[in-house]
């Protein structure tokens, strides 16, 4: 299909990454060229099949996700075209053990597909069953994930989360009044070169005179006080911004732990569910065995 699509599209596929900018850019190309839907999706799949990078394979899944969601109402055909290949794509990912890596976000993506009804439930169920089977057959991968999730990084209490949200409710970075005040206070000092130029001229040429040169001590004192006040405001504002940054980092860390906790629980549920299914199958085989024995004894 290389000859059927533009060089620009081929280049974008080759350069794809998990960067949001790259994903949106490539998705936008799909949307703008929806009249070539079949060729573009087939070429996307060709690229997926030859891709040697786990990150690029994940990025291509993100692209498909973005295209399907964006075109859901304006061009739903993209969904049906991608659905033809998504299961095979996931199989490729599992063949390369992408989904078994400790930070693999694939399960999270599939969960979002289910929540948002992104793809057909039949296709999604097939994908999830395959992933469940792969994870179950590789208990070490699950154990590795459980080990990587540190129990000491517990989800904080509601009070702690509320405290952080309260600190970020009216953040300094969104305080337009403070920014305007600083800008107003700093008008005098916005151009230091212009402000100091007359004084340099006076040093170089003692006979130099200008209306911009302040000769009264009181005026100089007023100017210095303005400068000191501005410095104090800026120091306090920078301190507030630093506190805001700290709170944001705390919140990011908390959200990451919450996400890890739920992924951890989900994988444990998958493992437990699979073990229970196997137990049920074993019991069914056992029941069939005894039924046959009873039937034989009854006949004899």
CSV table of C-alpha atoms in Angstrom, one decimal:
chain,number,residue,atom,x,y,z
A,1,UNK,CA,0.0,0.0,0.0
A,2,UNK,CA,3.0,2.3,0.1
A,3,UNK,CA,2.3,3.6,-3.4
A,4,UNK,CA,-1.3,4.3,-2.6
A,5,UNK,CA,-0.7,6.8,0.2
A,6,UNK,CA,1.2,10.1,0.4
A,7,UNK,CA,4.8,10.2,1.5
A,8,UNK,CA,3.7,12.6,4.2
A,9,UNK,CA,1.4,10.0,5.7
A,10,UNK,CA,4.0,7.2,5.5
A,11,UNK,CA,6.5,9.6,7.2
A,12,UNK,CA,4.1,10.4,10.0
A,13,UNK,CA,3.4,6.7,10.6
A,14,UNK,CA,7.2,5.9,10.8
A,15,UNK,CA,7.7,8.9,13.2
A,16,UNK,CA,4.8,8.2,15.4
A,17,UNK,CA,5.3,8.3,19.2
A,18,UNK,CA,3.2,8.4,22.3
A,19,UNK,CA,3.5,12.2,22.3
A,20,UNK,CA,0.0,13.7,22.3
A,21,UNK,CA,1.0,16.2,19.6
A,22,UNK,CA,2.1,13.4,17.2
A,23,UNK,CA,-1.0,11.3,17.9
A,24,UNK,CA,-3.4,14.2,17.3
A,25,UNK,CA,-1.5,15.3,14.2
A,26,UNK,CA,-1.7,11.8,12.7
A,27,UNK,CA,-5.3,11.4,13.8
A,28,UNK,CA,-6.1,14.7,12.1
A,29,UNK,CA,-4.7,13.3,8.8
A,30,UNK,CA,-7.1,10.4,9.0
A,31,UNK,CA,-10.1,12.6,9.6
A,32,UNK,CA,-9.2,15.0,6.7
A,33,UNK,CA,-8.7,12.2,4.3
A,34,UNK,CA,-11.7,10.0,5.3
A,35,UNK,CA,-12.4,9.4,1.6
A,36,UNK,CA,-9.3,7.1,1.6
A,37,UNK,CA,-10.5,5.4,4.8
A,38,UNK,CA,-9.8,1.8,3.8
A,39,UNK,CA,-6.4,2.4,2.3
A,40,UNK,CA,-5.3,4.5,5.3
A,41,UNK,CA,-6.4,1.9,7.9
A,42,UNK,CA,-4.8,-0.9,5.9
A,43,UNK,CA,-1.6,1.0,5.7
A,44,UNK,CA,-1.8,1.7,9.4
A,45,UNK,CA,-2.1,-2.1,10.0
A,46,UNK,CA,0.8,-2.8,7.7
A,47,UNK,CA,2.9,-0.4,9.7
A,48,UNK,CA,1.8,-2.1,12.9
A,49,UNK,CA,2.8,-5.5,11.7
A,50,UNK,CA,6.3,-4.4,10.8
A,51,UNK,CA,6.8,-2.2,13.9
A,52,UNK,CA,9.7,-3.3,16.1
A,53,UNK,CA,9.1,-0.9,19.0
A,54,UNK,CA,6.7,-1.4,21.8
A,55,UNK,CA,6.2,2.3,22.2
A,56,UNK,CA,5.3,2.7,18.5
A,57,UNK,CA,2.8,-0.1,18.7
A,58,UNK,CA,1.2,1.5,21.7
A,59,UNK,CA,1.2,4.9,19.9
A,60,UNK,CA,-0.5,3.3,16.9
A,61,UNK,CA,-3.3,1.9,19.2
A,62,UNK,CA,-3.6,5.4,20.6
A,63,UNK,CA,-4.0,6.8,17.1
A,64,UNK,CA,-6.7,4.3,16.3
A,65,UNK,CA,-8.5,5.2,19.6
A,66,UNK,CA,-8.3,9.0,18.7
A,67,UNK,CA,-9.5,8.5,15.1
A,68,UNK,CA,-12.5,6.3,16.2
A,69,UNK,CA,-13.6,8.7,18.9
A,70,UNK,CA,-13.2,11.8,16.8
A,71,UNK,CA,-14.9,10.4,13.8
A,72,UNK,CA,-17.7,8.6,15.7
A,73,UNK,CA,-20.5,10.9,14.5
A,74,UNK,CA,-19.0,12.4,11.3
A,75,UNK,CA,-17.5,9.2,9.7
A,76,UNK,CA,-18.4,6.0,11.7
A,77,UNK,CA,-16.8,3.8,9.0
A,78,UNK,CA,-13.4,4.2,10.6
A,79,UNK,CA,-14.6,2.3,13.6
A,80,UNK,CA,-15.7,-0.7,11.5
A,81,UNK,CA,-12.4,-0.6,9.5
A,82,UNK,CA,-10.2,-0.5,12.6
A,83,UNK,CA,-12.2,-3.3,14.2
A,84,UNK,CA,-11.1,-5.6,11.5
A,85,UNK,CA,-7.5,-5.4,12.7
A,86,UNK,CA,-7.5,-4.5,16.4
A,87,UNK,CA,-7.6,-8.1,17.7
A,88,UNK,CA,-4.6,-9.0,15.4
A,89,UNK,CA,-2.8,-5.9,16.7
A,90,UNK,CA,-3.3,-6.9,20.3
A,91,UNK,CA,-2.0,-10.4,19.4
A,92,UNK,CA,1.1,-8.8,18.0
A,93,UNK,CA,1.5,-6.9,21.2
A,94,UNK,CA,1.2,-10.0,23.3
A,95,UNK,CA,3.6,-11.9,21.0
A,96,UNK,CA,6.2,-9.2,21.8
A,97,UNK,CA,5.2,-9.3,25.5
A,98,UNK,CA,4.2,-5.7,25.4
A,99,UNK,CA,1.2,-6.3,27.7
A,100,UNK,CA,3.3,-8.2,30.2
A,101,UNK,CA,5.6,-5.2,30.9
A,102,UNK,CA,5.1,-3.7,34.3
A,103,UNK,CA,4.0,-0.3,33.0
A,104,UNK,CA,1.9,-1.5,30.1
A,105,UNK,CA,-1.1,0.8,29.8
A,106,UNK,CA,-2.9,-1.5,27.3
A,107,UNK,CA,-5.4,-2.9,29.9
A,108,UNK,CA,-6.3,0.7,30.9
A,109,UNK,CA,-6.9,1.6,27.3
A,110,UNK,CA,-9.1,-1.4,26.7
A,111,UNK,CA,-11.0,-0.5,29.9
A,112,UNK,CA,-11.6,3.0,28.5
A,113,UNK,CA,-12.9,1.4,25.3
A,114,UNK,CA,-15.5,-0.5,27.3
A,115,UNK,CA,-16.5,2.6,29.3
A,116,UNK,CA,-16.9,4.8,26.3
A,117,UNK,CA,-18.2,2.0,24.0
A,118,UNK,CA,-15.4,2.9,21.6
A,119,UNK,CA,-15.4,-0.4,19.7
A,120,UNK,CA,-17.8,-3.3,19.2
A,121,UNK,CA,-18.3,-5.3,22.4
A,122,UNK,CA,-17.8,-8.6,20.7
A,123,UNK,CA,-14.3,-7.5,19.4
A,124,UNK,CA,-13.5,-6.0,22.8
A,125,UNK,CA,-14.5,-9.2,24.7
A,126,UNK,CA,-12.3,-11.2,22.4
A,127,UNK,CA,-9.4,-8.8,23.1
A,128,UNK,CA,-9.9,-8.9,26.8
A,129,UNK,CA,-10.2,-12.7,26.9
A,130,UNK,CA,-7.0,-13.0,25.0
A,131,UNK,CA,-5.2,-10.7,27.4
A,132,UNK,CA,-6.6,-12.5,30.4
A,133,UNK,CA,-5.3,-15.8,28.9
A,134,UNK,CA,-1.8,-14.4,28.3
A,135,UNK,CA,-1.5,-12.8,31.8
A,136,UNK,CA,-2.7,-16.1,33.4
A,137,UNK,CA,-0.2,-18.1,31.5
A,138,UNK,CA,2.6,-15.8,32.7
A,139,UNK,CA,2.1,-15.5,36.5
A,140,UNK,CA,5.7,-14.1,36.8
A,141,UNK,CA,4.6,-11.0,34.9
A,142,UNK,CA,1.8,-10.5,37.4
A,143,UNK,CA,4.1,-11.1,40.3
A,144,UNK,CA,6.5,-8.6,38.8
A,145,UNK,CA,3.8,-6.0,38.7
A,146,UNK,CA,2.6,-6.7,42.2
A,147,UNK,CA,6.2,-6.4,43.4
A,148,UNK,CA,6.6,-3.0,41.6
A,149,UNK,CA,3.5,-1.7,43.4
A,150,UNK,CA,4.9,-0.7,46.8
A,151,UNK,CA,2.3,-1.3,49.5
A,152,UNK,CA,3.9,1.6,51.6
A,153,UNK,CA,2.6,4.0,48.9
A,154,UNK,CA,-0.9,3.7,50.2
A,155,UNK,CA,-3.7,5.8,49.0
A,156,UNK,CA,-4.0,8.7,51.4
A,157,UNK,CA,-7.0,9.4,53.5
A,158,UNK,CA,-9.8,11.6,52.2
A,159,UNK,CA,-8.8,14.4,54.5
A,160,UNK,CA,-5.3,14.5,52.9
A,161,UNK,CA,-6.7,14.6,49.4
A,162,UNK,CA,-9.2,17.3,50.5
A,163,UNK,CA,-6.3,19.4,51.9
A,164,UNK,CA,-4.5,19.3,48.6
A,165,UNK,CA,-7.6,20.1,46.5
A,166,UNK,CA,-8.3,23.0,48.9
A,167,UNK,CA,-4.8,24.3,48.4
A,168,UNK,CA,-5.3,24.2,44.6
A,169,UNK,CA,-8.8,25.6,44.7
A,170,UNK,CA,-7.6,29.2,44.1
A,171,UNK,CA,-4.0,28.7,42.8
A,172,UNK,CA,-1.6,31.7,42.6
A,173,UNK,CA,-1.0,30.9,38.9
A,174,UNK,CA,-4.6,31.8,38.2
A,175,UNK,CA,-4.6,35.0,40.3
A,176,UNK,CA,-5.0,37.6,37.5
A,177,UNK,CA,-5.4,40.5,40.0
A,178,UNK,CA,-2.0,39.7,41.5
A,179,UNK,CA,-0.4,39.5,38.1
A,180,UNK,CA,-1.9,42.9,37.1
A,181,UNK,CA,-0.7,44.4,40.4
A,182,UNK,CA,2.8,43.2,39.8
A,183,UNK,CA,2.7,44.5,36.2
A,184,UNK,CA,1.4,47.9,37.4
A,185,UNK,CA,4.0,48.2,40.2
A,186,UNK,CA,6.8,47.2,37.8
A,187,UNK,CA,5.9,49.7,35.1
A,188,UNK,CA,8.6,52.1,36.3
A,189,UNK,CA,11.3,49.4,36.1
A,190,UNK,CA,10.2,47.6,32.9
A,191,UNK,CA,13.0,49.1,30.9
A,192,UNK,CA,16.1,49.4,33.2
A,193,UNK,CA,18.3,50.5,30.3
A,194,UNK,CA,16.1,53.5,29.5
A,195,UNK,CA,15.8,54.3,33.2
A,196,UNK,CA,19.6,54.3,33.8
A,197,UNK,CA,20.7,55.8,30.5
A,198,UNK,CA,20.6,59.4,31.7
A,199,UNK,CA,22.8,58.5,34.7
A,200,UNK,CA,25.4,56.8,32.5
A,201,UNK,CA,25.4,59.9,30.3
A,202,UNK,CA,26.0,62.0,33.4
A,203,UNK,CA,28.9,59.9,34.5
A,204,UNK,CA,30.5,60.1,31.0
A,205,UNK,CA,29.7,63.8,30.6
A,206,UNK,CA,29.5,65.6,33.9
A,207,UNK,CA,27.9,68.6,32.2
A,208,UNK,CA,25.0,66.5,30.9
A,209,UNK,CA,21.5,67.5,32.0
A,210,UNK,CA,18.2,65.8,31.5
A,211,UNK,CA,14.6,66.0,32.9
A,212,UNK,CA,14.8,62.3,33.6
A,213,UNK,CA,17.6,62.7,36.1
A,214,UNK,CA,16.3,62.7,39.7
A,215,UNK,CA,18.1,65.2,41.8
A,216,UNK,CA,15.9,65.3,44.9
A,217,UNK,CA,16.7,62.8,47.7
A,218,UNK,CA,12.9,62.4,48.5
A,219,UNK,CA,12.2,61.3,44.9
A,220,UNK,CA,15.0,58.8,45.0
A,221,UNK,CA,13.7,57.4,48.3
A,222,UNK,CA,10.2,57.0,46.8
A,223,UNK,CA,11.7,55.1,43.9
A,224,UNK,CA,13.8,52.8,46.2
A,225,UNK,CA,10.7,52.1,48.3
A,226,UNK,CA,8.7,51.2,45.2
A,227,UNK,CA,11.5,48.9,44.1
A,228,UNK,CA,11.7,47.2,47.6
A,229,UNK,CA,7.9,46.8,47.7
A,230,UNK,CA,8.0,45.2,44.2
A,231,UNK,CA,10.8,42.9,45.3
A,232,UNK,CA,8.8,41.8,48.4
A,233,UNK,CA,5.6,41.2,46.3
A,234,UNK,CA,7.6,39.1,43.8
A,235,UNK,CA,9.3,37.1,46.5
A,236,UNK,CA,6.0,36.3,48.1
A,237,UNK,CA,4.4,35.5,44.8
A,238,UNK,CA,7.3,33.2,43.8
A,239,UNK,CA,7.0,31.5,47.2
A,240,UNK,CA,3.2,30.9,46.6
A,241,UNK,CA,3.9,29.5,43.2
A,242,UNK,CA,6.5,27.1,44.6
A,243,UNK,CA,3.9,25.9,47.2
A,244,UNK,CA,1.4,25.4,44.3
A,245,UNK,CA,3.9,23.4,42.4
A,246,UNK,CA,4.6,21.2,45.4
A,247,UNK,CA,0.8,20.6,45.9
A,248,UNK,CA,0.4,19.7,42.2
A,249,UNK,CA,3.3,17.2,42.4
A,250,UNK,CA,1.7,15.7,45.6
A,251,UNK,CA,-1.6,15.4,43.7
A,252,UNK,CA,0.1,13.8,40.7
A,253,UNK,CA,1.8,11.3,42.9
A,254,UNK,CA,-1.5,10.5,44.7
A,255,UNK,CA,-3.4,10.0,41.4
A,256,UNK,CA,-0.6,7.8,40.1
A,257,UNK,CA,-0.8,5.6,43.2
A,258,UNK,CA,-4.6,5.4,42.9
A,259,UNK,CA,-4.3,4.3,39.3
A,260,UNK,CA,-1.6,1.8,40.1
A,261,UNK,CA,-3.8,0.5,43.0
A,262,UNK,CA,-6.8,-0.1,40.6
A,263,UNK,CA,-4.6,-1.7,37.9
A,264,UNK,CA,-3.2,-3.9,40.6
A,265,UNK,CA,-6.7,-4.9,41.8
A,266,UNK,CA,-7.8,-5.5,38.2
A,267,UNK,CA,-4.9,-7.8,37.5
A,268,UNK,CA,-5.5,-9.7,40.7
A,269,UNK,CA,-9.2,-10.1,39.7
A,270,UNK,CA,-8.2,-11.4,36.3
A,271,UNK,CA,-5.9,-13.9,37.9
A,272,UNK,CA,-8.5,-15.0,40.5
A,273,UNK,CA,-11.2,-15.2,37.8
A,274,UNK,CA,-9.0,-17.3,35.6
A,275,UNK,CA,-8.2,-19.7,38.5
A,276,UNK,CA,-11.9,-20.1,39.3
A,277,UNK,CA,-12.7,-20.8,35.7
A,278,UNK,CA,-10.1,-23.5,35.7
A,279,UNK,CA,-11.4,-25.0,38.9
A,280,UNK,CA,-14.9,-25.1,37.4
A,281,UNK,CA,-13.6,-26.8,34.3
A,282,UNK,CA,-11.8,-29.4,36.5
A,283,UNK,CA,-15.0,-30.0,38.5
A,284,UNK,CA,-17.0,-30.4,35.2
A,285,UNK,CA,-14.5,-33.0,34.0
A,286,UNK,CA,-14.7,-34.8,37.3
A,287,UNK,CA,-18.5,-34.8,37.2
A,288,UNK,CA,-18.5,-36.2,33.7
A,289,UNK,CA,-16.0,-38.9,34.8
A,290,UNK,CA,-18.2,-40.0,37.7
A,291,UNK,CA,-21.4,-39.8,35.5
A,292,UNK,CA,-19.7,-42.2,33.1
A,293,UNK,CA,-18.7,-44.6,35.9
A,294,UNK,CA,-22.2,-44.5,37.4
A,295,UNK,CA,-23.7,-45.3,33.9
A,296,UNK,CA,-21.3,-48.2,33.4
A,297,UNK,CA,-22.0,-49.6,36.8
A,298,UNK,CA,-25.7,-49.2,36.3
A,299,UNK,CA,-25.6,-51.0,33.0
A,300,UNK,CA,-23.5,-53.8,34.3
